[in-house]
PDB file of C-alpha atoms in Angstrom:
ATOM      1  CA  MET A   1     -20.476  21.902 -79.506  1.00 36.00           C
ATOM      2  CA  ASP A   2     -22.018  21.907 -76.349  1.00 36.00           C
ATOM      3  CA  GLU A   3     -25.750  21.194 -76.969  1.00 36.00           C
ATOM      4  CA  THR A   4     -27.041  22.618 -73.884  1.00 33.00           C
ATOM      5  CA  SER A   5     -25.509  25.855 -74.832  1.00 38.00           C
ATOM      6  CA  SER A   6     -26.962  25.968 -78.447  1.00 43.00           C
ATOM      7  CA  ARG A   7     -30.818  27.032 -79.309  1.00 46.00           C
ATOM      8  CA  PRO A   8     -32.296  26.544 -82.898  1.00 49.00           C
ATOM      9  CA  ASP A   9     -34.141  29.510 -84.057  1.00 49.00           C
ATOM     10  CA  LYS A  10     -37.337  29.212 -85.876  1.00 46.00           C
ATOM     11  CA  ASN A  11     -35.731  29.050 -89.361  1.00 48.00           C
ATOM     12  CA  GLY A  12     -33.714  25.949 -87.885  1.00 47.00           C
ATOM     13  CA  PHE A  13     -30.330  27.702 -87.584  1.00 53.00           C
ATOM     14  CA  GLN A  14     -28.493  26.576 -84.476  1.00 57.00           C
ATOM     15  CA  ALA A  15     -26.164  28.816 -82.772  1.00 61.00           C
ATOM     16  CA  SER A  16     -24.097  29.240 -79.401  1.00 77.00           C
ATOM     17  CA  ALA A  17     -22.959  32.071 -77.419  1.00 83.00           C
ATOM     18  CA  TRP A  18     -19.645  31.260 -79.048  1.00 87.00           C
ATOM     19  CA  HIS A  19     -21.043  31.654 -82.464  1.00 86.00           C
ATOM     20  CA  PHE A  20     -22.829  34.878 -81.639  1.00 88.00           C
ATOM     21  CA  ALA A  21     -19.609  36.425 -80.224  1.00 91.00           C
ATOM     22  CA  ALA A  22     -17.755  35.280 -83.317  1.00 91.00           C
ATOM     23  CA  LEU A  23     -20.255  37.157 -85.461  1.00 89.00           C
ATOM     24  CA  LEU A  24     -19.993  40.196 -83.749  1.00 91.00           C
ATOM     25  CA  ALA A  25     -16.048  40.023 -83.549  1.00 94.00           C
ATOM     26  CA  GLY A  26     -15.839  39.299 -87.183  1.00 92.00           C
ATOM     27  CA  ASN A  27     -17.893  42.291 -87.961  1.00 92.00           C
ATOM     28  CA  ALA A  28     -15.749  44.376 -85.736  1.00 94.00           C
ATOM     29  CA  ALA A  29     -12.524  43.319 -87.059  1.00 94.00           C
ATOM     30  CA  LEU A  30     -13.939  44.153 -90.686  1.00 93.00           C
ATOM     31  CA  ALA A  31     -15.104  47.557 -89.320  1.00 93.00           C
ATOM     32  CA  LEU A  32     -11.473  48.644 -88.480  1.00 95.00           C
ATOM     33  CA  GLY A  33     -10.465  48.314 -91.944  1.00 95.00           C
ATOM     34  CA  PRO A  34     -11.283  51.756 -93.183  1.00 95.00           C
ATOM     35  CA  TRP A  35      -9.198  53.243 -90.049  1.00 96.00           C
ATOM     36  CA  LEU A  36      -6.299  51.247 -91.283  1.00 96.00           C
ATOM     37  CA  VAL A  37      -6.308  52.081 -94.662  1.00 96.00           C
ATOM     38  CA  ARG A  38      -6.109  55.796 -93.694  1.00 96.00           C
ATOM     39  CA  LEU A  39      -3.120  55.122 -91.150  1.00 96.00           C
ATOM     40  CA  SER A  40      -1.094  53.452 -93.933  1.00 94.00           C
ATOM     41  CA  ASP A  41       0.933  55.701 -95.959  1.00 92.00           C
ATOM     42  CA  THR A  42       0.726  53.483 -98.984  1.00 96.00           C
ATOM     43  CA  GLY A  43      -1.683  54.621-101.718  1.00 95.00           C
ATOM     44  CA  PRO A  44      -5.177  53.535-101.085  1.00 96.00           C
ATOM     45  CA  VAL A  45      -5.066  50.846-103.874  1.00 97.00           C
ATOM     46  CA  SER A  46      -1.767  49.927-102.673  1.00 97.00           C
ATOM     47  CA  ALA A  47      -3.148  49.151 -99.242  1.00 97.00           C
ATOM     48  CA  GLY A  48      -5.866  47.000-101.039  1.00 97.00           C
ATOM     49  CA  PHE A  49      -2.951  44.881-102.676  1.00 98.00           C
ATOM     50  CA  TRP A  50      -1.301  44.358 -99.496  1.00 97.00           C
ATOM     51  CA  ARG A  51      -4.469  43.517 -97.653  1.00 97.00           C
ATOM     52  CA  LEU A  52      -4.936  40.517-100.239  1.00 97.00           C
ATOM     53  CA  ILE A  53      -1.364  39.273-100.924  1.00 97.00           C
ATOM     54  CA  LEU A  54       0.158  39.233 -97.287  1.00 97.00           C
ATOM     55  CA  PRO A  55      -2.553  36.538 -96.059  1.00 96.00           C
ATOM     56  CA  VAL A  56      -2.069  34.273 -99.036  1.00 96.00           C
ATOM     57  CA  PRO A  57       0.123  31.713 -97.396  1.00 96.00           C
ATOM     58  CA  ILE A  58      -2.458  31.624 -94.453  1.00 95.00           C
ATOM     59  CA  LEU A  59      -5.295  31.409 -96.610  1.00 94.00           C
ATOM     60  CA  ALA A  60      -3.723  28.554 -98.586  1.00 94.00           C
ATOM     61  CA  PHE A  61      -3.219  26.556 -95.396  1.00 94.00           C
ATOM     62  CA  LEU A  62      -6.598  27.250 -94.719  1.00 91.00           C
ATOM     63  CA  ALA A  63      -8.014  26.258 -98.053  1.00 90.00           C
ATOM     64  CA  TRP A  64      -5.954  23.001 -98.166  1.00 88.00           C
ATOM     65  CA  ARG A  65      -7.390  22.064 -94.766  1.00 86.00           C
ATOM     66  CA  SER A  66     -11.114  22.735 -95.494  1.00 80.00           C
ATOM     67  CA  ARG A  67     -11.326  21.920 -99.138  1.00 73.00           C
ATOM     68  CA  SER A  68     -12.810  18.218-100.116  1.00 66.00           C
ATOM     69  CA  PRO A  69     -10.463  16.141-102.229  1.00 62.00           C
ATOM     70  CA  GLY A  70     -11.371  15.683-105.871  1.00 64.00           C
ATOM     71  CA  PRO A  71     -10.876  17.498-109.090  1.00 68.00           C
ATOM     72  CA  LEU A  72     -11.173  21.120-109.475  1.00 74.00           C
ATOM     73  CA  ASP A  73     -14.199  22.123-111.365  1.00 78.00           C
ATOM     74  CA  LYS A  74     -12.992  24.294-114.349  1.00 85.00           C
ATOM     75  CA  LYS A  75     -16.237  26.244-114.427  1.00 88.00           C
ATOM     76  CA  LEU A  76     -16.302  27.106-110.906  1.00 88.00           C
ATOM     77  CA  THR A  77     -12.535  28.028-111.007  1.00 88.00           C
ATOM     78  CA  VAL A  78     -13.517  30.749-113.694  1.00 91.00           C
ATOM     79  CA  LEU A  79     -16.247  32.015-111.761  1.00 90.00           C
ATOM     80  CA  CYS A  80     -13.630  32.531-108.991  1.00 91.00           C
ATOM     81  CA  LEU A  81     -11.439  34.533-111.404  1.00 92.00           C
ATOM     82  CA  ILE A  82     -14.230  36.763-112.749  1.00 94.00           C
ATOM     83  CA  ALA A  83     -15.347  37.350-108.926  1.00 93.00           C
ATOM     84  CA  GLY A  84     -11.474  38.203-108.335  1.00 95.00           C
ATOM     85  CA  GLY A  85     -11.544  40.782-111.101  1.00 96.00           C
ATOM     86  CA  PHE A  86     -14.809  42.541-109.490  1.00 96.00           C
ATOM     87  CA  PHE A  87     -13.487  42.411-106.012  1.00 95.00           C
ATOM     88  CA  ALA A  88     -10.188  44.245-107.198  1.00 97.00           C
ATOM     89  CA  VAL A  89     -12.283  47.015-108.714  1.00 97.00           C
ATOM     90  CA  ASP A  90     -14.536  47.058-105.815  1.00 95.00           C
ATOM     91  CA  LEU A  91     -11.624  47.386-103.254  1.00 96.00           C
ATOM     92  CA  ALA A  92      -9.853  49.991-105.289  1.00 97.00           C
ATOM     93  CA  SER A  93     -13.019  52.264-105.585  1.00 97.00           C
ATOM     94  CA  TRP A  94     -13.787  51.560-101.602  1.00 96.00           C
ATOM     95  CA  HIS A  95     -10.174  52.416-100.373  1.00 97.00           C
ATOM     96  CA  ILE A  96     -10.216  55.710-102.557  1.00 97.00           C
ATOM     97  CA  GLY A  97     -13.623  56.642-101.431  1.00 97.00           C
ATOM     98  CA  ILE A  98     -12.424  55.769 -97.485  1.00 97.00           C
ATOM     99  CA  GLU A  99      -9.620  58.599 -97.985  1.00 95.00           C
ATOM    100  CA  ARG A 100     -12.342  61.028 -99.220  1.00 95.00           C
ATOM    101  CA  THR A 101     -15.300  60.709 -96.912  1.00 95.00           C
ATOM    102  CA  ARG A 102     -16.370  59.916 -93.411  1.00 95.00           C
ATOM    103  CA  LEU A 103     -15.672  56.420 -92.223  1.00 95.00           C
ATOM    104  CA  ALA A 104     -19.307  55.871 -91.225  1.00 94.00           C
ATOM    105  CA  ASN A 105     -20.297  56.465 -94.740  1.00 94.00           C
ATOM    106  CA  ALA A 106     -17.617  54.510 -96.437  1.00 95.00           C
ATOM    107  CA  THR A 107     -18.604  51.512 -94.299  1.00 93.00           C
ATOM    108  CA  LEU A 108     -22.270  51.827 -94.920  1.00 91.00           C
ATOM    109  CA  PHE A 109     -21.950  52.626 -98.593  1.00 92.00           C
ATOM    110  CA  GLY A 110     -19.365  49.938 -99.013  1.00 90.00           C
ATOM    111  CA  ASN A 111     -21.727  47.311 -97.693  1.00 86.00           C
ATOM    112  CA  ALA A 112     -24.709  48.327-100.002  1.00 85.00           C
ATOM    113  CA  GLY A 113     -24.184  45.433-102.110  1.00 80.00           C
ATOM    114  CA  SER A 114     -27.016  43.112-100.490  1.00 77.00           C
ATOM    115  CA  ILE A 115     -29.520  46.126-101.320  1.00 82.00           C
ATOM    116  CA  ILE A 116     -28.310  46.239-104.856  1.00 81.00           C
ATOM    117  CA  LEU A 117     -28.527  42.423-105.104  1.00 78.00           C
ATOM    118  CA  MET A 118     -32.016  42.587-103.885  1.00 78.00           C
ATOM    119  CA  ILE A 119     -32.991  45.242-106.742  1.00 79.00           C
ATOM    120  CA  TRP A 120     -31.200  43.157-109.272  1.00 78.00           C
ATOM    121  CA  GLY A 121     -33.264  40.080-108.381  1.00 76.00           C
ATOM    122  CA  LEU A 122     -36.470  41.940-108.799  1.00 76.00           C
ATOM    123  CA  ILE A 123     -35.265  43.077-112.192  1.00 79.00           C
ATOM    124  CA  ALA A 124     -34.240  39.657-113.122  1.00 74.00           C
ATOM    125  CA  ALA A 125     -37.519  38.066-111.949  1.00 74.00           C
ATOM    126  CA  ARG A 126     -39.362  40.832-113.653  1.00 77.00           C
ATOM    127  CA  ARG A 127     -41.782  41.539-110.808  1.00 80.00           C
ATOM    128  CA  ALA A 128     -42.741  44.129-108.456  1.00 78.00           C
ATOM    129  CA  PRO A 129     -41.399  44.491-104.977  1.00 76.00           C
ATOM    130  CA  SER A 130     -43.131  42.818-101.926  1.00 79.00           C
ATOM    131  CA  GLY A 131     -43.878  45.218 -99.237  1.00 80.00           C
ATOM    132  CA  GLY A 132     -40.934  44.512 -97.278  1.00 80.00           C
ATOM    133  CA  GLU A 133     -38.768  44.808-100.424  1.00 78.00           C
ATOM    134  CA  GLY A 134     -40.481  48.141-101.466  1.00 85.00           C
ATOM    135  CA  VAL A 135     -39.850  49.782 -97.880  1.00 88.00           C
ATOM    136  CA  GLY A 136     -36.345  48.494 -98.141  1.00 84.00           C
ATOM    137  CA  VAL A 137     -35.627  50.074-101.738  1.00 84.00           C
ATOM    138  CA  ILE A 138     -37.532  53.529-100.646  1.00 89.00           C
ATOM    139  CA  ALA A 139     -35.309  53.548 -97.318  1.00 89.00           C
ATOM    140  CA  ALA A 140     -32.106  52.931 -99.252  1.00 86.00           C
ATOM    141  CA  ILE A 141     -32.828  55.573-101.742  1.00 87.00           C
ATOM    142  CA  THR A 142     -34.025  58.260 -99.257  1.00 92.00           C
ATOM    143  CA  GLY A 143     -31.308  57.290 -96.716  1.00 90.00           C
ATOM    144  CA  ALA A 144     -28.632  57.474 -99.434  1.00 90.00           C
ATOM    145  CA  GLY A 145     -29.884  60.790-100.653  1.00 92.00           C
ATOM    146  CA  ILE A 146     -29.557  62.251 -97.301  1.00 93.00           C
ATOM    147  CA  LEU A 147     -26.150  61.206 -96.775  1.00 92.00           C
ATOM    148  CA  LEU A 148     -24.989  62.372-100.303  1.00 92.00           C
ATOM    149  CA  GLY A 149     -26.815  65.690 -99.542  1.00 92.00           C
ATOM    150  CA  ARG A 150     -25.146  66.080 -96.153  1.00 91.00           C
ATOM    151  CA  SER A 151     -21.785  65.226 -97.758  1.00 92.00           C
ATOM    152  CA  MET A 152     -22.335  67.729-100.491  1.00 89.00           C
ATOM    153  CA  GLU A 153     -22.842  70.597 -97.675  1.00 89.00           C
ATOM    154  CA  ILE A 154     -19.397  69.441 -96.139  1.00 89.00           C
ATOM    155  CA  SER A 155     -17.388  69.790 -99.321  1.00 92.00           C
ATOM    156  CA  ALA A 156     -17.249  68.283-102.973  1.00 92.00           C
ATOM    157  CA  THR A 157     -14.298  66.011-102.018  1.00 92.00           C
ATOM    158  CA  THR A 158     -16.475  64.178 -99.419  1.00 94.00           C
ATOM    159  CA  PHE A 159     -19.414  63.749-101.879  1.00 95.00           C
ATOM    160  CA  ILE A 160     -17.080  62.361-104.383  1.00 96.00           C
ATOM    161  CA  GLY A 161     -15.726  60.013-101.778  1.00 96.00           C
ATOM    162  CA  ASP A 162     -19.346  58.918-101.273  1.00 95.00           C
ATOM    163  CA  LEU A 163     -19.735  58.149-105.013  1.00 95.00           C
ATOM    164  CA  PHE A 164     -16.470  56.012-104.922  1.00 97.00           C
ATOM    165  CA  CYS A 165     -18.045  53.961-102.056  1.00 95.00           C
ATOM    166  CA  LEU A 166     -21.301  53.538-103.690  1.00 93.00           C
ATOM    167  CA  ALA A 167     -19.480  52.230-106.862  1.00 95.00           C
ATOM    168  CA  ALA A 168     -17.690  49.811-104.574  1.00 94.00           C
ATOM    169  CA  GLY A 169     -20.958  48.437-103.030  1.00 91.00           C
ATOM    170  CA  ILE A 170     -22.133  48.060-106.994  1.00 91.00           C
ATOM    171  CA  PHE A 171     -18.871  46.062-107.825  1.00 93.00           C
ATOM    172  CA  TYR A 172     -19.129  44.150-104.620  1.00 89.00           C
ATOM    173  CA  ALA A 173     -22.385  42.902-105.679  1.00 87.00           C
ATOM    174  CA  PHE A 174     -21.035  41.745-108.920  1.00 89.00           C
ATOM    175  CA  TYR A 175     -18.296  39.856-106.745  1.00 90.00           C
ATOM    176  CA  LEU A 176     -20.902  38.297-104.936  1.00 84.00           C
ATOM    177  CA  LEU A 177     -22.903  36.842-107.807  1.00 83.00           C
ATOM    178  CA  PRO A 178     -20.160  34.529-109.078  1.00 87.00           C
ATOM    179  CA  ALA A 179     -18.662  34.112-105.716  1.00 84.00           C
ATOM    180  CA  GLN A 180     -21.410  32.561-103.831  1.00 78.00           C
ATOM    181  CA  ARG A 181     -22.058  29.967-106.637  1.00 81.00           C
ATOM    182  CA  ALA A 182     -18.237  28.773-106.138  1.00 84.00           C
ATOM    183  CA  ARG A 183     -18.401  28.870-102.366  1.00 80.00           C
ATOM    184  CA  ALA A 184     -21.316  26.034-102.243  1.00 77.00           C
ATOM    185  CA  VAL A 185     -18.958  23.558-103.956  1.00 82.00           C
ATOM    186  CA  LEU A 186     -15.358  24.929-103.351  1.00 84.00           C
ATOM    187  CA  GLY A 187     -15.502  26.143 -99.562  1.00 84.00           C
ATOM    188  CA  SER A 188     -15.133  29.705 -98.467  1.00 85.00           C
ATOM    189  CA  TRP A 189     -11.372  29.527 -97.848  1.00 90.00           C
ATOM    190  CA  PHE A 190     -10.555  28.231-101.152  1.00 90.00           C
ATOM    191  CA  VAL A 191     -12.617  30.892-102.979  1.00 90.00           C
ATOM    192  CA  LEU A 192     -11.063  33.513-101.071  1.00 91.00           C
ATOM    193  CA  LEU A 193      -7.685  32.148-101.903  1.00 93.00           C
ATOM    194  CA  LEU A 194      -8.423  32.173-105.841  1.00 93.00           C
ATOM    195  CA  VAL A 195     -10.080  35.814-105.559  1.00 94.00           C
ATOM    196  CA  SER A 196      -7.089  37.267-103.475  1.00 95.00           C
ATOM    197  CA  LEU A 197      -4.795  35.738-106.031  1.00 96.00           C
ATOM    198  CA  THR A 198      -6.567  37.075-109.003  1.00 96.00           C
ATOM    199  CA  ALA A 199      -7.343  40.699-107.547  1.00 97.00           C
ATOM    200  CA  ALA A 200      -3.940  41.252-105.805  1.00 97.00           C
ATOM    201  CA  PRO A 201      -2.105  41.633-109.182  1.00 98.00           C
ATOM    202  CA  ILE A 202      -4.757  43.817-110.685  1.00 98.00           C
ATOM    203  CA  LEU A 203      -4.622  46.184-107.984  1.00 98.00           C
ATOM    204  CA  LEU A 204      -0.853  46.293-107.687  1.00 98.00           C
ATOM    205  CA  GLY A 205      -1.102  47.162-111.651  1.00 98.00           C
ATOM    206  CA  MET A 206      -3.678  49.834-110.848  1.00 97.00           C
ATOM    207  CA  ALA A 207      -1.481  51.368-108.149  1.00 97.00           C
ATOM    208  CA  VAL A 208       1.655  51.457-110.393  1.00 97.00           C
ATOM    209  CA  ALA A 209      -0.279  52.794-113.138  1.00 97.00           C
ATOM    210  CA  THR A 210      -1.595  55.860-111.191  1.00 94.00           C
ATOM    211  CA  GLY A 211       1.801  56.429-109.455  1.00 96.00           C
ATOM    212  CA  GLU A 212       0.751  55.639-106.070  1.00 96.00           C
ATOM    213  CA  PRO A 213       3.467  54.685-103.309  1.00 95.00           C
ATOM    214  CA  VAL A 214       3.380  50.795-103.166  1.00 96.00           C
ATOM    215  CA  TRP A 215       5.980  50.317-100.373  1.00 95.00           C
ATOM    216  CA  PRO A 216       5.044  51.599 -96.776  1.00 94.00           C
ATOM    217  CA  GLY A 217       7.009  54.687 -95.734  1.00 90.00           C
ATOM    218  CA  ALA A 218       7.340  56.303 -92.220  1.00 89.00           C
ATOM    219  CA  ALA A 219       4.105  54.782 -90.798  1.00 87.00           C
ATOM    220  CA  GLY A 220       5.974  51.395 -91.284  1.00 93.00           C
ATOM    221  CA  TRP A 221       4.387  47.846 -91.816  1.00 95.00           C
ATOM    222  CA  THR A 222       2.071  47.958 -88.715  1.00 96.00           C
ATOM    223  CA  PRO A 223      -1.138  49.331 -90.331  1.00 96.00           C
ATOM    224  CA  ILE A 224      -0.719  47.270 -93.274  1.00 97.00           C
ATOM    225  CA  LEU A 225      -0.072  44.030 -91.407  1.00 96.00           C
ATOM    226  CA  VAL A 226      -3.112  44.784 -89.092  1.00 97.00           C
ATOM    227  CA  LEU A 227      -5.340  45.463 -92.048  1.00 96.00           C
ATOM    228  CA  ALA A 228      -4.419  42.324 -93.808  1.00 96.00           C
ATOM    229  CA  LEU A 229      -4.571  40.136 -90.816  1.00 95.00           C
ATOM    230  CA  SER A 230      -7.926  41.744 -89.439  1.00 95.00           C
ATOM    231  CA  SER A 231     -10.044  41.959 -92.596  1.00 92.00           C
ATOM    232  CA  GLN A 232      -8.726  38.693 -94.750  1.00 91.00           C
ATOM    233  CA  VAL A 233      -7.957  36.299 -91.567  1.00 92.00           C
ATOM    234  CA  ILE A 234      -9.401  37.270 -88.394  1.00 94.00           C
ATOM    235  CA  GLY A 235     -12.783  38.965 -89.596  1.00 91.00           C
ATOM    236  CA  GLN A 236     -13.310  36.551 -92.523  1.00 87.00           C
ATOM    237  CA  GLY A 237     -12.316  33.486 -90.402  1.00 88.00           C
ATOM    238  CA  LEU A 238     -14.844  34.459 -87.618  1.00 91.00           C
ATOM    239  CA  LEU A 239     -17.620  34.923 -90.001  1.00 87.00           C
ATOM    240  CA  VAL A 240     -16.965  31.744 -91.922  1.00 81.00           C
ATOM    241  CA  PHE A 241     -17.395  30.018 -88.477  1.00 82.00           C
ATOM    242  CA  SER A 242     -20.628  31.964 -87.443  1.00 84.00           C
ATOM    243  CA  LEU A 243     -22.546  32.662 -90.428  1.00 76.00           C
ATOM    244  CA  ARG A 244     -23.996  29.415 -91.270  1.00 76.00           C
ATOM    245  CA  ASN A 245     -25.618  29.359 -87.589  1.00 78.00           C
ATOM    246  CA  PHE A 246     -27.777  32.429 -88.209  1.00 78.00           C
ATOM    247  CA  SER A 247     -30.622  33.400 -90.285  1.00 73.00           C
ATOM    248  CA  PRO A 248     -29.910  36.021 -92.784  1.00 72.00           C
ATOM    249  CA  LEU A 249     -31.956  38.578 -91.033  1.00 71.00           C
ATOM    250  CA  VAL A 250     -29.602  38.156 -87.783  1.00 79.00           C
ATOM    251  CA  ILE A 251     -26.622  38.586 -89.990  1.00 80.00           C
ATOM    252  CA  GLY A 252     -27.981  41.740 -91.573  1.00 77.00           C
ATOM    253  CA  MET A 253     -28.629  43.073 -88.021  1.00 80.00           C
ATOM    254  CA  ALA A 254     -25.213  42.218 -86.941  1.00 85.00           C
ATOM    255  CA  LEU A 255     -23.859  44.027 -89.984  1.00 85.00           C
ATOM    256  CA  LEU A 256     -24.887  47.466 -88.422  1.00 86.00           C
ATOM    257  CA  THR A 257     -22.242  47.052 -85.886  1.00 90.00           C
ATOM    258  CA  GLN A 258     -19.928  48.020 -88.805  1.00 91.00           C
ATOM    259  CA  PRO A 259     -21.020  51.463 -89.536  1.00 91.00           C
ATOM    260  CA  ALA A 260     -21.615  52.049 -85.649  1.00 92.00           C
ATOM    261  CA  ILE A 261     -17.947  51.259 -84.858  1.00 93.00           C
ATOM    262  CA  ALA A 262     -16.725  53.070 -88.034  1.00 94.00           C
ATOM    263  CA  ALA A 263     -18.430  56.164 -86.593  1.00 93.00           C
ATOM    264  CA  THR A 264     -16.889  55.952 -83.456  1.00 94.00           C
ATOM    265  CA  VAL A 265     -13.464  55.637 -84.680  1.00 95.00           C
ATOM    266  CA  GLY A 266     -14.092  58.482 -87.100  1.00 94.00           C
ATOM    267  CA  TRP A 267     -15.268  60.703 -84.397  1.00 94.00           C
ATOM    268  CA  LEU A 268     -12.376  59.702 -81.959  1.00 93.00           C
ATOM    269  CA  ALA A 269      -9.609  59.661 -84.358  1.00 93.00           C
ATOM    270  CA  PHE A 270     -10.582  62.105 -87.082  1.00 93.00           C
ATOM    271  CA  GLY A 271     -13.067  64.469 -85.355  1.00 93.00           C
ATOM    272  CA  GLU A 272     -15.661  63.324 -87.694  1.00 93.00           C
ATOM    273  CA  LEU A 273     -19.021  64.293 -85.924  1.00 88.00           C
ATOM    274  CA  LEU A 274     -22.498  63.143 -87.045  1.00 89.00           C
ATOM    275  CA  GLU A 275     -25.510  65.121 -87.052  1.00 90.00           C
ATOM    276  CA  PRO A 276     -29.160  63.993 -86.316  1.00 92.00           C
ATOM    277  CA  LEU A 277     -29.739  64.045 -90.063  1.00 92.00           C
ATOM    278  CA  ASP A 278     -26.484  61.957 -90.833  1.00 93.00           C
ATOM    279  CA  ILE A 279     -27.818  59.594 -88.153  1.00 93.00           C
ATOM    280  CA  PHE A 280     -31.277  59.301 -89.646  1.00 93.00           C
ATOM    281  CA  GLY A 281     -29.803  58.723 -93.181  1.00 92.00           C
ATOM    282  CA  MET A 282     -27.679  55.949 -91.704  1.00 92.00           C
ATOM    283  CA  VAL A 283     -30.745  54.327 -89.990  1.00 92.00           C
ATOM    284  CA  LEU A 284     -32.474  54.506 -93.315  1.00 91.00           C
ATOM    285  CA  VAL A 285     -29.725  52.670 -95.050  1.00 90.00           C
ATOM    286  CA  GLY A 286     -29.147  50.356 -92.211  1.00 87.00           C
ATOM    287  CA  ALA A 287     -32.818  49.216 -92.236  1.00 88.00           C
ATOM    288  CA  ALA A 288     -32.684  48.691 -96.064  1.00 86.00           C
ATOM    289  CA  LEU A 289     -29.640  46.492 -95.362  1.00 84.00           C
ATOM    290  CA  VAL A 290     -31.439  44.450 -92.746  1.00 83.00           C
ATOM    291  CA  LEU A 291     -34.626  43.988 -95.083  1.00 80.00           C
ATOM    292  CA  ALA A 292     -32.188  42.817 -97.979  1.00 78.00           C
ATOM    293  CA  ARG A 293     -31.176  40.075 -95.912  1.00 71.00           C
ATOM    294  CA  ALA A 294     -34.394  38.873 -94.770  1.00 67.00           C
ATOM    295  CA  PRO A 295     -34.899  35.059 -95.403  1.00 57.00           C
ATOM    296  CA  GLY A 296     -34.543  33.974 -98.848  1.00 49.00           C
ATOM    297  CA  LYS A 297     -32.365  37.268-100.123  1.00 47.00           C
ATOM    298  CA  ALA A 298     -28.725  36.812-100.806  1.00 42.00           C
ATOM    299  CA  GLY A 299     -25.951  38.861 -99.177  1.00 42.00           C
ATOM    300  CA  ARG A 300     -22.621  38.589 -97.320  1.00 43.00           C
ATOM    301  CA  VAL A 301     -20.763  40.569 -94.806  1.00 46.00           C
ATOM    302  CA  ARG A 302     -17.983  42.377 -96.115  1.00 54.00           C
TER     303      ARG A 302
END
């Protein structure tokens, strides 16, 4: 790293222009996921299966390159398997919701895991929220209520799609709890590999059990391949490269590029227009996401 091009922030994080560009580009790659799920003509759960299984050889290589030698910790491996189970349900619920609501809503609600972790932490600690935490919780509830109400005005299908995406946010929080503990020792790529190998067969079983088409049809493999590479390799890779260099607050603010990009794609590709009240609701939920990632809080970018 060029020392002249990096600046430590007040929390001791050190970042360069390359790290910041990687942070934004990683979020942008992940924000395209909902659009690619809609473009694929497999079922939504099947798209999740392909998203996880296709990059496994690349993830295995990256995990092998980055993991420190030594015996594998069995307890941490079990945590990865548990995380993989929750991630499978998270991805299934999120992909189903993507096809039933607006892309911006799907992206925002799907990333609500940090807010849920903040609330869970308060309950576990048996303490009242601080000023910032209280504002975050109120903003999240108010913003979610506005967005759910607007979806109800559009159609019952859109409202149900929002509920699926909210459920995905809850499952994502429970995926993060064991995964974060394992990452600290095993490394991000190795954990992602174990999670993918665990979640992929669960998703395939769900897709087959519900009668979804698993094999791509007329749309071909392009949307599925781009989804797998952009979400599991490019997006995750750029975030692994950049996240350690920024404070959680900066990460939370960068996360807000995801719903902004998703809203733009939804408007251009599907004519999903946002009214001022929609934007206000998203601002409230977005503010809660940033507050949930304030220094000392847990959280990851999807």
